[in-house]
Amino acid sequence: MLAKKAERINFSSIVNRTDYPDFLDIQIKSFQDFFQLETKSEERGTEGLYNTFMENFPITDTRNQFVLEFLDYFIDPPRYSIEECIERGLTYSVPLKARLKLYCTDPEHEDFETIVQDVYLGTIPYMTPSGTFCINGAERVVVSQLHRSPGVFFSQSFHANGTKLYSARVIPFKGSWIEFATDINQVMYAYIDRKKKLPVTTLFRAIGFERDKDILEIFDLAEEVKVSKSGLKKVIGRKLAARVLNTWHEDFVDEDTGEVVSIERNEIVLDRDTIIDKDNIEEILEAEVKTILLHKESAQQGDYAIIHNTLQKDPTNSEKEAVEHIYRQLRNAEPPDEETARGIIDKLFFSDQRYSLGEVGRYRMNKKLQLDIGMDKQVLTKEDIITIIKYLIELINSKAEIDDIDHLSNRRVRTVGEQLSSQFGVGLARMARTIRERMNVRDNEVFTPIDLINAKTLSSVINSFFGTNQLSQFMDQTNPLAEITHKRRLSALGPGGLSRERAGFEVRDVHYTHYGRLCPIETPEGPNIGLISSLSVFAKVNAMGFIETPYRKVEDGVVDIKNTPTYLSAEEEEDMLIAQATINVDEDGKILADKIISRQEGDFPVIDPVNVNYTDVAPNQIASISASLIPFLEHDDANRALMGSNMMRQAVPLLRPEAPIVGTGLERQVASDSRVLINAEGDGTVEYVDAQKITIRYERSEEAAMVSFDSDTKTYPLVKFRKTNQGTSINLKPIVEKGDKVVKGQVLCEGYATENGELALGRNMKVAFMPWKGYNFEDAIVISEKVVREDVFTSIHIDEYSLEVRDTKLGNEELTNDIPNVSEEATKDLDENGMIRIGAEIKPGDILIGKITPKGESDPTPEEKLLRAIFGDKAGDVKDASLKASPSLHGVVIAKKLFARAVKDKRKRAQDKEDIEKLEDVYDNRFDDLKNVLVDKLFNIVNGKTAQGIYNDLGEEIIPKGKKYTLKMLNAVDDYTHLTSGKWTTDDHTNELVADLIHNYKIKENDLQGSLRREKFTISVGDELPAGIIKLAKIYIAKKRKLKVGDKMAGRHGNKGIVARIVRQEDMPFLEDGTPVDIVLNPLGVPSRMNIGQIYETVLGWAGKDLGKKYATPIFDGATLDQINAYTDEAGIPRFGHTYLYDGGTGDRFDQPATVGVIYMIKLGHMIDDKMHARSIGPYSLITQQPLGGKAQFGGQRFGEMEVWALEAYGASSTLREILTVKSDDVIGRAKTYEAIVKGEPMPEPGLPESFNVLMHELKGLGLDIRLEE
């Protein structure tokens, strides 16, 4: 049972291996960055929850008299532990409180005092240490989303007539989209929110480039010429760049007011692009204009033709006209005044409230357009718009590149933290609205922040996110690999992402930037292929949300092997020459080869080592965890590798798991990072061990003891038979003994698909690749009876059955073992609460929980009257509402739980009050004791030192500067939890110790408060249950599933099959020495599928089994054929596993040698017990009266249209008629048929199928009068 840490023999050729990052970083770190509980509030900066609060506060009323300001937020400890939440169906959450300050700016309200209050904002689901959320008792995972990064994207498309159209799309973090695009007439339009279209020049006029001259000058296209006869003669033959307008004013009298109003009129004298000749000179002079605008005679003129075309199409001439035109386009109404019209553009793109590119968007925009705008400027600027249009014009003239939308520098990851931030943003914005309304209503009365805030607003938004959002998913918990993969998954679906129907081939395809970032192998088969992917093993998500992967720097052909690798994003990696991880280097890192193959974007040039910029850190850098667990992946076809990595996630944890003989070296890391096992937190000694718990005494330094409030021993309870989301069981067993020395990080237990701290999804099996009597045709599997007998593939599955007791209108329901009209035999195992006893064996139809429910009064029948007369009133007014075992349930009851609310009467209430007062006294003493310990420890640290001035969060001086510390002085401090600024002593190290001590004190005090609240709640309310439910009974049933015919099994290389026959051990083929094999696989499953990895694994596995060794063969850097041969020779087994086998039945030798060895097989979650199903008479659909479908509904098999054709083709008319009528929806006919069968009479004639009546009613619904005539 004890930890035998046999090191695997590693075939890797890489000397300096890089450590993997923590596999759950993407979840846990993201959530920590969001809540930032460890960070002091002044350092919290611009991300996470703090930032969301700062965006929504301060809030003022409409007259700016009252201001509600946000100071800080903090959380209280959760009320229940994670285990309690899972048991009771509750959400594991923490109460969020904000410290708010309300003050008045209006001198009239001088009596209004500034109020600082801690306000409760609702409970927020909190992440468990393993990266999940427990919502209503179910563990859920928030999957990260891969979406288009904010910024500007340039793309091209083709019009039906073949014209190339170009567009630039600005995607903000929040706010309206704007797109600039060309059309077939070479005019450029701006589209706002994809629908409203206006010429780009109109937008220019609206943002301050009012005249044609201003617009043309942006692009340096025109020159101004003063109007004079001589000046104009010089420009004859040149083109006008802007219209020449004759402007005059007309006065007229307004009829309503009698005022004289002056109106500006203009007419076009000469249009744009007119070539000036002698006649025009006179017209220009007559128009009395000061200057005219002419085209510059430069080479660029042709490039900018599109701007001239757009000016021609532009209906507006001034800023006023432009803003009004835009207002009309967007609002479909006339603008009330010029101010409103101007405001609309400002609001759309230039207002911090409505529009933001976000930090990422500004960074990408600056990078793409080579701008130098500060990161704090997150709205669009005029400069942005001008530069985008200039770039777009370069694109039209083939002087620039379009963007690759699938490049990973254009896609970013929204992790849990960011998704929560945006939900909080929505919740706080709603809350701000109600706060404003309440501020406006309360004018002079005194009010406090608590009066303004409705806590439900925020928690309803957050709860709906966790409950209904597409990216908040029920965790796949079949085994530890499934858990860890689910948490590292990246989805392109979800709100703001793609939809399956619209995603084309390009989005799903593997892109060269996926290298080392997204796994090219692990993705689902089916409609989601390529939209859901998995993070590669070394990949990290950076602060901007881009995926980075590590490389080692290379300078002058020397690899930097001393320092930690450099992480590069897809953008930083562009143009770099990157060598493989497996190149030969000497001990100083100098590359030994003359020429090496490198990778540059999507190409593979052969170059001199001097030109290399970086090398990979490991060969498995490109793959995800699942793919990295497949040994000899390099010999498998990618399609099969995909199936292999997906099927490992469906492996059922076995009763006796066994780590693979041939692994890849990643098994230990996966097991420890999945957080299912218990690891030692430091060095220490095991003090106590049993099946339920392990106690360890840790060694710690004097200083650590000085600032800690905990003892140096810690007890770890072991999880016993806990049901997972998928019904598999977690059962941990200790692998250390009393007195063992443990080191930090050492694994203390095994179980739940782990053995000895390594992932162990299946078992090592002796295999022969040969056909066996046709039983392994088409991937079927033949298995030896020994495997079943020795429980090799036996697994335990746990079902949870629960029953709620509600209060109904007719009275309360009741749990009881006294159920009307049920035999004593059926209730013999029930206790007084109607719950079945632990250890009872369950068969289909057994009562699991007995419950009676009041029945509505109807006139009793004579029999009932008699019963009531004899037995009193009980028998008639209740009905049986017990929970019974479903048709396929066989198992043993392993646990039962009953949760109930406290039922209150007057005496009980008085008693409760007394109990709570006693409880509070007990806890007051505990708080005092804790504070005394703090003061003692604090005095030990600061004894003899001088205070430097300590202040609380309101700025009051609590400990004055310059005084020597005394015990009395420290005892006099009331509240240690809110001391926020100042220094304790002049020595930094002492100050750090004090800070740690007070931090630990806060944690301990918080825990005490939480525990007090919990105990009070238990006294006053009892168990927390959903509304309307008085009691909740739960029963857990364990099923021991042995391997059966029909179960699905697989290897790690996508070689899956169904168990077709379980054969007696003596009939299995055996080796020369008489050893029978455990499993026979069909050799025809190998060549066409091209997963030769399984053969390599089989041969090396046999050598390992015989030598008692385990191997690690990392992918793309694994064992070579020569290395495998060396081990097979050492073990004395034939090379390549080619062996003559003997027939178990006759003892004859088979003609040809077969490949024999040891392969790692897993049992998948698709088990025959869950799928086997037969129906006799069962439920019918209400309207069509046809039998329901599916096992869950106890339904039948559908006989569809094509099956009908088959029977028609055979002319089986009577069978067909029977199937379509009495076996389906001929209601009268099926009753008669049953009678006839029971009585042994001949079959009756079928009647009218109910579906015919449905058709009739549908036609009547159309208003057609249809009658059946004889």
GROMACS .gro file of N, CA and C in nm, residues 364-372 387-388:
model
   33
  364ARG      N    1  -0.348   4.735  -2.972
  364ARG     CA    2  -0.350   4.676  -3.107
  364ARG      C    3  -0.359   4.786  -3.213
  365MET      N    4  -0.438   4.888  -3.184
  365MET     CA    5  -0.457   4.999  -3.279
  365MET      C    6  -0.324   5.072  -3.299
  366ASN      N    7  -0.257   5.105  -3.187
  366ASN     CA    8  -0.128   5.174  -3.197
  366ASN      C    9  -0.027   5.090  -3.276
  367LYS      N   10  -0.030   4.959  -3.249
  367LYS     CA   11   0.066   4.869  -3.314
  367LYS      C   12   0.042   4.863  -3.464
  368LYS      N   13  -0.087   4.850  -3.501
  368LYS     CA   14  -0.120   4.832  -3.642
  368LYS      C   15  -0.094   4.960  -3.721
  369LEU      N   16  -0.133   5.074  -3.663
  369LEU     CA   17  -0.128   5.200  -3.739
  369LEU      C   18  -0.003   5.281  -3.706
  370GLN      N   19   0.087   5.221  -3.626
  370GLN     CA   20   0.210   5.289  -3.582
  370GLN      C   21   0.181   5.427  -3.524
  371LEU      N   22   0.084   5.430  -3.431
  371LEU     CA   23   0.049   5.555  -3.364
  371LEU      C   24   0.120   5.559  -3.229
  372ASP      N   25   0.113   5.675  -3.166
  372ASP     CA   26   0.177   5.685  -3.036
  372ASP      C   27   0.081   5.752  -2.939
  387THR      N   28  -0.586   5.797  -3.983
  387THR     CA   29  -0.483   5.697  -4.014
  387THR      C   30  -0.545   5.570  -4.071
  388ILE      N   31  -0.662   5.531  -4.018
  388ILE     CA   32  -0.729   5.410  -4.070
  388ILE      C   33  -0.763   5.431  -4.217
   0.00000   0.00000   0.00000
